[in-house]
Structures are given as structure tokens and as C-alpha cells.
CSV table of C-alpha atoms and ligand atoms in Angstrom, one decimal:
chain,number,residue,atom,x,y,z
A,1,UNK,CA,114.2,140.3,35.3
A,2,UNK,CA,114.1,136.5,34.9
A,3,UNK,CA,117.2,134.6,33.8
A,4,UNK,CA,117.3,133.0,30.4
A,5,UNK,CA,119.1,129.8,31.5
A,6,UNK,CA,116.4,129.1,34.1
A,7,UNK,CA,113.8,129.4,31.4
A,8,UNK,CA,115.2,126.3,29.7
A,9,UNK,CA,113.9,124.2,32.6
A,10,UNK,CA,110.3,125.5,32.1
A,11,UNK,CA,107.8,124.1,29.6
A,12,UNK,CA,108.2,125.7,26.2
A,13,UNK,CA,104.7,127.2,26.5
A,14,UNK,CA,106.2,129.6,29.0
A,15,UNK,CA,108.9,130.8,26.7
A,16,UNK,CA,106.7,133.2,24.7
A,17,UNK,CA,108.1,132.0,21.4
A,18,UNK,CA,106.2,132.8,18.2
A,19,UNK,CA,103.6,130.0,17.8
A,20,UNK,CA,104.7,129.1,14.3
A,21,UNK,CA,108.4,128.7,15.3
A,22,UNK,CA,108.7,125.8,17.7
A,23,UNK,CA,112.2,125.0,16.3
A,24,UNK,CA,113.4,128.1,18.0
A,25,UNK,CA,113.5,126.2,21.3
A,26,UNK,CA,116.4,123.9,20.1
A,27,UNK,CA,118.3,126.9,18.7
A,28,UNK,CA,118.1,128.8,22.0
A,29,UNK,CA,119.1,125.7,24.0
A,30,UNK,CA,122.1,125.2,21.7
A,31,UNK,CA,123.3,128.9,22.1
A,32,UNK,CA,123.0,128.8,25.9
A,33,UNK,CA,124.0,125.3,26.8
A,34,UNK,CA,126.5,124.3,24.1
A,35,UNK,CA,127.9,127.5,22.7
A,36,UNK,CA,127.8,129.4,26.0
A,37,UNK,CA,127.2,132.7,24.3
A,38,UNK,CA,127.5,135.9,26.3
A,39,UNK,CA,125.2,138.1,24.3
A,40,UNK,CA,122.0,137.9,22.3
A,41,UNK,CA,123.7,139.4,19.2
A,42,UNK,CA,125.7,136.1,18.9
A,43,UNK,CA,122.4,134.1,18.4
A,44,UNK,CA,122.7,134.8,14.7
A,45,UNK,CA,120.1,132.3,13.5
A,46,UNK,CA,117.3,133.9,15.6
A,47,UNK,CA,115.4,136.7,14.0
A,48,UNK,CA,116.1,140.3,15.3
A,49,UNK,CA,112.6,140.7,16.7
A,50,UNK,CA,112.9,137.5,18.6
A,51,UNK,CA,116.3,138.4,20.0
A,52,UNK,CA,115.0,141.8,21.0
A,53,UNK,CA,111.9,140.3,22.6
A,54,UNK,CA,114.0,137.8,24.6
A,55,UNK,CA,116.5,140.5,25.6
A,56,UNK,CA,113.7,142.6,27.0
A,57,UNK,CA,112.3,139.8,29.1
A,58,UNK,CA,115.3,137.6,30.1
A,59,UNK,CA,118.8,138.4,31.4
A,60,UNK,CA,121.3,136.2,29.7
A,61,UNK,CA,124.2,136.4,32.1
A,62,UNK,CA,124.2,136.3,35.9
A,63,UNK,CA,128.0,136.5,36.5
A,64,UNK,CA,130.7,138.3,34.6
A,65,UNK,CA,134.4,137.6,34.8
A,66,UNK,CA,136.4,140.3,36.5
A,67,UNK,CA,139.7,138.5,36.7
A,68,UNK,CA,141.0,135.1,35.6
A,69,UNK,CA,144.1,134.0,37.4
A,70,UNK,CA,146.1,131.1,36.0
A,71,UNK,CA,148.2,128.9,38.3
A,72,UNK,CA,151.5,127.3,37.3
A,73,UNK,CA,149.7,123.9,37.5
A,74,UNK,CA,147.1,125.2,35.0
A,75,UNK,CA,144.4,125.6,37.5
A,76,UNK,CA,142.4,128.7,36.8
A,77,UNK,CA,140.6,130.9,39.3
A,78,UNK,CA,137.7,133.1,38.2
A,79,UNK,CA,136.5,136.1,40.1
A,80,UNK,CA,132.9,136.8,39.1
A,81,UNK,CA,130.9,140.0,39.5
A,82,UNK,CA,127.2,139.5,40.2
A,83,UNK,CA,124.3,141.8,39.3
A,84,UNK,CA,124.3,143.6,42.7
A,85,UNK,CA,128.0,144.2,42.6
A,86,UNK,CA,129.0,141.2,44.9
A,87,UNK,CA,131.8,138.9,44.0
A,88,UNK,CA,132.3,135.2,44.2
A,89,UNK,CA,134.9,132.8,42.9
A,90,UNK,CA,135.0,129.5,41.0
A,91,UNK,CA,138.1,127.3,40.3
A,92,UNK,CA,138.6,125.2,37.2
A,93,UNK,CA,140.9,122.3,37.8
A,94,UNK,CA,142.2,120.1,34.9
A,95,UNK,CA,143.3,116.6,35.6
A,96,UNK,CA,144.9,114.2,33.2
A,97,UNK,CA,143.8,110.6,33.5
A,98,UNK,CA,144.4,107.3,31.8
A,99,UNK,CA,147.5,105.6,30.6
A,100,UNK,CA,150.3,106.9,28.4
A,101,UNK,CA,149.0,107.0,24.8
A,102,UNK,CA,145.4,107.1,25.9
A,103,UNK,CA,145.3,110.2,28.1
A,104,UNK,CA,142.3,112.3,28.5
A,105,UNK,CA,141.9,115.6,30.3
A,106,UNK,CA,139.0,116.0,32.7
A,107,UNK,CA,137.9,119.4,33.9
A,108,UNK,CA,136.5,119.9,37.4
A,109,UNK,CA,134.8,123.1,38.3
A,110,UNK,CA,134.5,124.1,41.9
A,111,UNK,CA,131.6,126.5,42.3
A,112,UNK,CA,130.3,128.8,45.1
A,113,UNK,CA,126.9,128.7,46.6
A,114,UNK,CA,126.8,131.8,48.7
A,115,UNK,CA,128.5,135.2,49.0
A,116,UNK,CA,130.6,134.6,52.1
A,117,UNK,CA,129.6,131.9,54.6
A,118,UNK,CA,127.8,132.0,58.0
A,119,UNK,CA,129.3,128.9,59.5
A,120,UNK,CA,132.6,130.2,60.5
A,121,UNK,CA,134.7,127.1,60.5
A,122,UNK,CA,138.0,128.1,62.2
A,123,UNK,CA,140.3,126.9,59.5
A,124,UNK,CA,138.4,128.2,56.5
A,125,UNK,CA,139.0,131.5,54.6
A,126,UNK,CA,135.4,131.7,53.2
A,127,UNK,CA,133.8,132.3,56.6
A,128,UNK,CA,136.2,135.0,57.8
A,129,UNK,CA,134.2,137.9,56.7
A,130,UNK,CA,130.8,136.4,57.4
A,131,UNK,CA,127.8,135.7,55.2
A,132,UNK,CA,126.4,138.3,52.7
A,133,UNK,CA,123.6,136.5,50.9
A,134,UNK,CA,122.6,133.3,49.0
A,135,UNK,CA,123.4,133.0,45.4
A,136,UNK,CA,120.4,132.7,43.1
A,137,UNK,CA,119.9,129.6,40.9
A,138,UNK,CA,120.9,131.7,37.9
A,139,UNK,CA,124.1,132.8,39.6
A,140,UNK,CA,125.0,129.2,40.4
A,141,UNK,CA,124.4,128.1,36.8
A,142,UNK,CA,126.0,131.3,35.6
A,143,UNK,CA,129.4,130.2,37.1
A,144,UNK,CA,129.2,127.0,35.1
A,145,UNK,CA,128.2,128.6,31.8
A,146,UNK,CA,130.7,131.4,32.0
A,147,UNK,CA,133.5,129.0,32.9
A,148,UNK,CA,132.5,126.7,30.1
A,149,UNK,CA,132.6,129.6,27.6
A,150,UNK,CA,136.1,130.6,28.8
A,151,UNK,CA,137.4,127.0,28.8
A,152,UNK,CA,135.8,126.2,25.4
A,153,UNK,CA,133.8,123.3,26.9
A,154,UNK,CA,131.6,122.1,29.7
A,155,UNK,CA,133.4,120.8,32.7
A,156,UNK,CA,133.2,117.0,33.3
A,157,UNK,CA,132.7,117.3,37.1
A,158,UNK,CA,131.2,119.9,39.3
A,159,UNK,CA,131.9,120.3,43.0
A,160,UNK,CA,130.1,122.6,45.4
A,161,UNK,CA,133.2,123.3,47.4
A,162,UNK,CA,133.7,127.0,46.7
A,163,UNK,CA,132.5,129.7,48.9
A,164,UNK,CA,129.4,129.1,51.1
A,165,UNK,CA,127.4,126.3,52.5
A,166,UNK,CA,125.3,124.8,49.7
A,167,UNK,CA,122.8,123.1,52.1
A,168,UNK,CA,121.9,126.5,53.6
A,169,UNK,CA,120.7,127.5,50.2
A,170,UNK,CA,118.6,124.6,49.0
A,171,UNK,CA,115.8,126.7,47.5
A,172,UNK,CA,118.3,128.0,44.9
A,173,UNK,CA,120.6,125.0,44.8
A,174,UNK,CA,117.9,122.5,43.9
A,175,UNK,CA,116.5,124.3,40.8
A,176,UNK,CA,120.1,124.9,39.7
A,177,UNK,CA,121.0,121.3,40.1
A,178,UNK,CA,118.0,120.2,38.1
A,179,UNK,CA,119.1,122.3,35.2
A,180,UNK,CA,122.8,121.2,35.5
A,181,UNK,CA,122.0,117.5,35.7
A,182,UNK,CA,118.9,117.0,33.5
A,183,UNK,CA,119.9,115.4,30.2
A,184,UNK,CA,117.7,117.8,28.2
A,185,UNK,CA,119.7,120.8,29.7
A,186,UNK,CA,123.3,120.8,30.7
A,187,UNK,CA,123.3,117.0,31.2
A,188,UNK,CA,126.2,116.9,33.7
A,189,UNK,CA,125.3,113.4,35.0
A,190,UNK,CA,124.5,113.1,38.7
A,191,UNK,CA,127.6,111.0,39.4
A,192,UNK,CA,129.7,114.0,38.3
A,193,UNK,CA,128.1,116.5,40.7
A,194,UNK,CA,129.3,116.6,44.3
A,195,UNK,CA,127.7,118.7,47.0
A,196,UNK,CA,129.8,119.3,50.1
A,197,UNK,CA,128.3,120.2,53.5
A,198,UNK,CA,129.7,121.2,56.8
A,199,UNK,CA,126.9,119.0,58.3
A,200,UNK,CA,123.4,120.4,58.3
A,201,UNK,CA,121.6,117.3,59.5
A,202,UNK,CA,118.0,118.2,58.7
A,203,UNK,CA,118.9,119.2,55.1
A,204,UNK,CA,120.9,116.0,54.6
A,205,UNK,CA,117.7,114.1,55.6
A,206,UNK,CA,115.7,116.3,53.3
A,207,UNK,CA,118.0,115.5,50.4
A,208,UNK,CA,117.8,111.8,51.2
A,209,UNK,CA,114.2,111.8,49.9
A,210,UNK,CA,114.8,114.2,47.0
A,211,UNK,CA,114.6,112.5,43.6
A,212,UNK,CA,117.7,114.3,42.3
A,213,UNK,CA,120.8,112.2,42.3
A,214,UNK,CA,124.3,113.6,43.1
A,215,UNK,CA,127.2,112.8,45.4
A,216,UNK,CA,127.3,114.0,48.9
A,217,UNK,CA,130.6,114.9,50.7
A,218,UNK,CA,130.5,115.6,54.4
A,219,UNK,CA,133.2,117.9,55.8
A,220,UNK,CA,133.8,116.0,59.0
A,221,UNK,CA,137.3,117.3,60.0
A,222,UNK,CA,137.1,115.8,63.5
A,223,UNK,CA,135.9,112.4,64.7
A,224,UNK,CA,134.9,113.4,68.3
A,225,UNK,CA,132.6,116.2,69.5
A,226,UNK,CA,135.3,117.6,71.7
A,227,UNK,CA,137.5,118.5,68.8
A,228,UNK,CA,134.8,119.2,66.2
A,229,UNK,CA,133.2,121.7,68.6
A,230,UNK,CA,136.4,123.6,68.7
A,231,UNK,CA,136.9,123.9,64.9
A,232,UNK,CA,133.4,123.8,63.5
A,233,UNK,CA,130.7,125.8,65.4
A,234,UNK,CA,128.0,124.0,63.4
A,235,UNK,CA,128.8,120.9,65.6
A,236,UNK,CA,127.2,122.6,68.6
A,237,UNK,CA,123.9,122.6,66.7
A,238,UNK,CA,124.3,119.2,65.1
A,239,UNK,CA,126.7,117.1,67.1
A,240,UNK,CA,128.2,113.9,65.7
A,241,UNK,CA,125.5,111.5,66.9
A,242,UNK,CA,122.8,113.6,65.2
A,243,UNK,CA,124.9,114.2,62.1
A,244,UNK,CA,125.9,110.6,61.5
A,245,UNK,CA,122.3,109.6,62.0
A,246,UNK,CA,121.2,111.9,59.2
A,247,UNK,CA,124.0,110.4,57.0
A,248,UNK,CA,122.6,106.9,57.8
A,249,UNK,CA,119.2,108.1,56.6
A,250,UNK,CA,120.8,109.5,53.4
A,251,UNK,CA,122.9,106.4,52.7
A,252,UNK,CA,119.9,104.0,53.3
A,253,UNK,CA,117.5,106.0,51.1
A,254,UNK,CA,119.9,106.8,48.3
A,255,UNK,CA,121.9,103.6,48.4
A,256,UNK,CA,125.0,105.6,47.6
A,257,UNK,CA,128.4,105.9,49.0
A,258,UNK,CA,129.1,109.2,50.7
A,259,UNK,CA,132.5,110.9,51.2
A,260,UNK,CA,134.1,112.2,54.3
A,261,UNK,CA,136.3,115.2,53.8
A,262,UNK,CA,138.9,115.4,56.6
A,263,UNK,CA,141.4,118.3,56.7
A,264,UNK,CA,144.5,117.4,58.6
A,265,UNK,CA,145.5,120.1,61.0
A,266,UNK,CA,148.8,119.5,62.9
A,267,UNK,CA,148.3,118.8,66.6
A,268,UNK,CA,144.5,119.4,66.4
A,269,UNK,CA,142.8,116.4,64.6
A,270,UNK,CA,145.7,114.2,63.4
A,271,UNK,CA,146.2,111.9,66.4
A,272,UNK,CA,146.0,108.1,66.1
A,273,UNK,CA,142.9,108.2,68.3
A,274,UNK,CA,141.1,110.5,65.9
A,275,UNK,CA,142.1,108.1,63.0
A,276,UNK,CA,140.7,105.2,64.9
A,277,UNK,CA,137.4,106.9,65.6
A,278,UNK,CA,137.1,108.2,62.1
A,279,UNK,CA,137.6,104.7,60.8
A,280,UNK,CA,134.6,103.6,63.0
A,281,UNK,CA,132.4,106.4,61.6
A,282,UNK,CA,133.4,105.6,58.0
A,283,UNK,CA,132.8,101.8,58.4
A,284,UNK,CA,129.4,102.5,59.9
A,285,UNK,CA,128.4,104.5,56.8
A,286,UNK,CA,130.6,102.7,54.2
A,287,UNK,CA,132.0,106.2,53.5
A,288,UNK,CA,135.2,106.9,51.6
A,289,UNK,CA,137.6,109.3,53.3
A,290,UNK,CA,139.4,112.1,51.5
A,291,UNK,CA,142.2,113.4,53.6
A,292,UNK,CA,143.1,117.0,52.8
A,293,UNK,CA,146.4,118.3,54.1
A,294,UNK,CA,145.5,121.8,55.4
A,295,UNK,CA,146.0,124.7,53.0
A,296,UNK,CA,147.5,127.7,54.8
A,297,UNK,CA,145.2,130.6,55.2
A,298,UNK,CA,146.8,133.9,55.9
A,299,UNK,CA,146.0,135.1,59.5
A,300,UNK,CA,144.8,131.7,60.7
A,301,UNK,CA,146.9,129.8,63.3
A,302,UNK,CA,146.8,126.3,61.8
A,303,UNK,CA,149.6,124.2,60.2
A,304,UNK,CA,149.7,121.2,57.9
A,305,UNK,CA,151.1,118.0,59.6
A,306,UNK,CA,154.4,116.5,58.4
A,307,UNK,CA,154.2,114.2,55.4
A,308,UNK,CA,155.0,111.3,57.7
A,309,UNK,CA,152.1,112.2,60.0
A,310,UNK,CA,149.8,112.5,57.0
A,311,UNK,CA,150.7,109.0,55.7
A,312,UNK,CA,150.5,107.5,59.2
A,313,UNK,CA,147.0,108.8,59.6
A,314,UNK,CA,146.0,107.4,56.2
A,315,UNK,CA,147.6,104.0,56.9
A,316,UNK,CA,145.5,103.7,60.1
A,317,UNK,CA,142.4,104.2,58.1
A,318,UNK,CA,143.4,101.7,55.4
A,319,UNK,CA,144.4,99.1,58.0
A,320,UNK,CA,140.9,99.4,59.5
A,321,UNK,CA,139.5,98.5,56.2
A,322,UNK,CA,138.4,102.0,55.2
A,323,UNK,CA,138.9,103.4,51.6
A,324,UNK,CA,141.0,106.5,52.0
A,325,UNK,CA,143.0,108.8,49.8
A,326,UNK,CA,145.2,111.8,50.4
A,327,UNK,CA,144.0,114.7,48.2
A,328,UNK,CA,146.8,116.7,46.7
A,329,UNK,CA,145.3,120.0,45.8
A,330,UNK,CA,146.1,122.4,43.0
A,331,UNK,CA,146.1,126.1,42.7
A,332,UNK,CA,148.0,126.9,46.0
A,333,UNK,CA,150.0,129.7,44.4
A,334,UNK,CA,146.8,131.6,43.5
A,335,UNK,CA,144.9,130.8,46.7
A,336,UNK,CA,142.5,128.7,44.8
A,337,UNK,CA,142.7,125.5,46.8
A,338,UNK,CA,139.9,124.4,49.1
A,339,UNK,CA,139.2,126.8,51.9
A,340,UNK,CA,141.4,129.5,50.4
A,341,UNK,CA,138.5,131.3,48.7
A,342,UNK,CA,137.5,134.4,50.6
A,343,UNK,CA,136.0,137.8,50.3
A,344,UNK,CA,139.1,139.9,50.2
A,345,UNK,CA,139.4,143.6,50.9
A,346,UNK,CA,140.1,144.3,47.3
A,347,UNK,CA,136.8,142.7,46.3
A,348,UNK,CA,134.9,145.6,47.9
A,349,UNK,CA,131.5,144.0,48.6
A,350,UNK,CA,128.5,146.4,48.5
A,351,UNK,CA,127.0,147.2,51.9
A,352,UNK,CA,124.1,144.9,52.7
A,353,UNK,CA,120.8,146.7,52.4
B,1,SAH,N1,130.6,124.7,53.1
B,1,SAH,C1,130.8,123.5,52.5
B,1,SAH,C2,131.4,123.6,51.1
B,1,SAH,C3,132.5,124.6,50.9
B,1,SAH,S1,134.0,124.2,51.8
B,1,SAH,C4,131.6,122.6,53.4
B,1,SAH,O1,132.2,123.1,54.3
B,1,SAH,O2,131.7,121.4,53.1
B,1,SAH,C5,134.8,123.1,50.7
B,1,SAH,C6,135.8,122.2,51.4
B,1,SAH,O3,137.0,122.9,51.7
B,1,SAH,C7,135.3,121.6,52.7
B,1,SAH,O4,135.6,120.2,52.9
B,1,SAH,C8,136.1,122.5,53.6
B,1,SAH,O5,136.1,122.0,54.9
B,1,SAH,C9,137.4,122.5,53.0
B,1,SAH,N2,138.4,123.5,53.5
B,1,SAH,C10,138.0,124.7,54.1
B,1,SAH,N3,139.2,125.4,54.5
B,1,SAH,C11,140.2,124.6,54.1
B,1,SAH,C12,141.6,124.8,54.2
B,1,SAH,N4,142.2,125.8,54.7
B,1,SAH,N5,142.4,123.8,53.7
B,1,SAH,C13,141.9,122.7,53.1
B,1,SAH,N6,140.6,122.5,53.0
B,1,SAH,C14,139.7,123.4,53.5
B,2,SF4,FE1,131.6,127.8,55.4
B,2,SF4,FE2,132.4,125.3,54.5
B,2,SF4,FE3,134.2,127.3,55.0
B,2,SF4,FE4,132.9,126.1,57.0
B,2,SF4,S1,134.3,125.1,55.6
B,2,SF4,S2,133.2,128.3,56.8
B,2,SF4,S3,130.8,125.8,56.1
B,2,SF4,S4,132.6,127.3,53.4
């Protein structure tokens, strides 16, 4: 059965509305994209026959909340159950910004793009149990709509930094982005949507020429092939030369700043030599660097460097003229920080068919 949210991106002629009721389009858009309803019954200004007809043709929800965990720092983690019984997670992170007296609260939603992940980065929880399947466009959008309903409003920012590798799922990601970004639908605004990739060079080039605008974050995590090979198997397929060349293409075509994500792993990638090399790569691409002190994942052997080492690494970048910040993450106590999302035993996934 098709998904109702996806229909909103189709010409109205495809909706099968009664020909004398063109105003129904706006009503349906409002129920789905502004009120985030979870059932057709709630669409009270639609006639019963229309509701019944829509319900028989279009599924309204693609993800249903199973658990909602709240962190002490007010981050919330959602576990969603999908139509086939698989589970994925999203994380809602509030942030206060602005000066005293003029504070506003921004909501960032971190969404998943796949069930599991095939890329097996050594430090990441999401790849531990392998890849199950791609999320459909409706399931990607479903995470946003469901989280909006629970939060009472649409998030201000979206980051594809949950479970999975978004660029390995472009056929579903692109239609989802279209709906999330386009002003006539969810209207997120391209500057507020960030896609993070472990470095799929051909897809980065493909996106360079795609009309959709969004921000790109590259999970670099090591500045030389010798170290990247050890912690990110994808580097064997697309070594740094090839990857940075693809980023060149992206930056030139899109005329946009990209971001490097760099997890700091004690004794692995936090040496001054790595900082110097990283600064060279960042300067070449005018990239901004987000340093992420490693979040502990149970069963993995890595440690976060000392505060002193983290600051030293950051200072080396700044001195080399690179924009760099240390990202302090939220949601540690509920395993909702970057890289802590995983398919746990208790989320019994159905066997692949
Ligand atoms: N597959 C994509 C997007 C999901 S991962 C990618 O790799 O970019 C989202 C971010 O979390 C990436 O930057 C990833 O490298 C980072 N991450 C993974 N494990 C982590 C951990 N244990 N601590 C901190 N960040 C982690
Ligand atoms: Fe997959 Fe990204 Fe985790 Fe690597 S860091 S295993 S690509 S989710």
C-alpha cells in the first residue's frame, strides 16, 4: 500500500480526490504536515467517505513509537517499529540559543536511513550487527512526522546521523528529502538538513550535480590512509585521494561549505601529525571540522582522549587557520549520542527473508 505522506509530493491529479472538492488538498496537507495526525479519524473536516477511501488506498504511518526514553539533559530517544517488524531509532535534541532574555529553543532530530549498517566502522555501534535493509522514503519521513507529533512541533534541524549510511540508500533518501525540504510540504529549509556519510565517493559526486540543496558532513575520522584503513573499512574502497577528489567536485559544484566529522579516539587518531594532516585536507576544501570526543560503545576497545589532548588537537587546527569546534554531545546516559545507536538484542529483528 502506498504511503499518504509521499502522495503529498505528487500532482494533485494523482490523489484521487472528488473532482468538485479541490480544497481537500490543503486540508489533507495540514493534517499530515502541520498537525501530524496518527489516524484518519482525526481528520475531522474530511467527509467519512473520503476518509474511508484514503484509508483503503494509503497508509498514514510508516513508523510507530515503541519506547520513548528521556535523558536527564532532555534529549529524547525514540525506538520505532516499522511495518515489517524491524526497529530503528531517532534522537531529538533540544538546544537553547541566543542571549539571556531572548532565548529560543531549537530542536534537532537525528534520523536513521537504514536498518543496521553494512560499513562496519570499528568504533560505531550501528554496524555491529550488520545491515538488514534500506528504509523506504515513507519510513524516513515517518520518523520526522512521528517525532513532530510527540514533540508538538516540527524540528528545526534534521541530521542524517542515526543508524545507517544515507548515501547507500539514495533512491529512498532523495524522494524523502524532496518532501522534507520543499516549501509546499514540510519546508525544512535546505540549510537545516545535514547528510552525513562515511565517504561513498561516487555518490558524493552524484549529489554534487543534484538540484536538491542540503549540507554534507563527511565522517573522516582519520587524516591518513594508514589509520583510516584500520578503523573504516570503506577507506579500502575509496581511499583518501579518491574521497577528497569527490569532495572537491561537490564543493565546486554546490559552492557550499562541507563539514568534516572527526571522532577523537585515544592513541589512534589524535596525534599532532594527524591534526596537521587534517588541517591540510580541511584547508584544501574550506571544510569546517567538528571534533567529536568518542562516545563509549559497550564491547568496543576504544577510549576518549583526555580533555587536554582534545583541546590540543583542536588548537592545532585553529592555529593552522581551520574552523574547528569540539562537539559536546547529549544523551549519553540513554545511549543516544552519535554512534551509540544499535540493533540491540532486545529489539529482536525479524529474520531477513
Ligand atoms: N553512516 C553515516 C551516518 C551515520 S553515523 C556516517 O558514518 O557518517 C553518524 C556520526 O556518528 C558519524 O560521524 C559517525 O562516524 C559518528 N560516530 C559513530 N560512532 C561513534 C562513536 N562511538 N562516538 C562518536 N561518534 C560516533
Ligand atoms: Fe555505518 Fe556510519 Fe556507523 Fe560507519 S559510522 S558503521 S557508516 S553508521
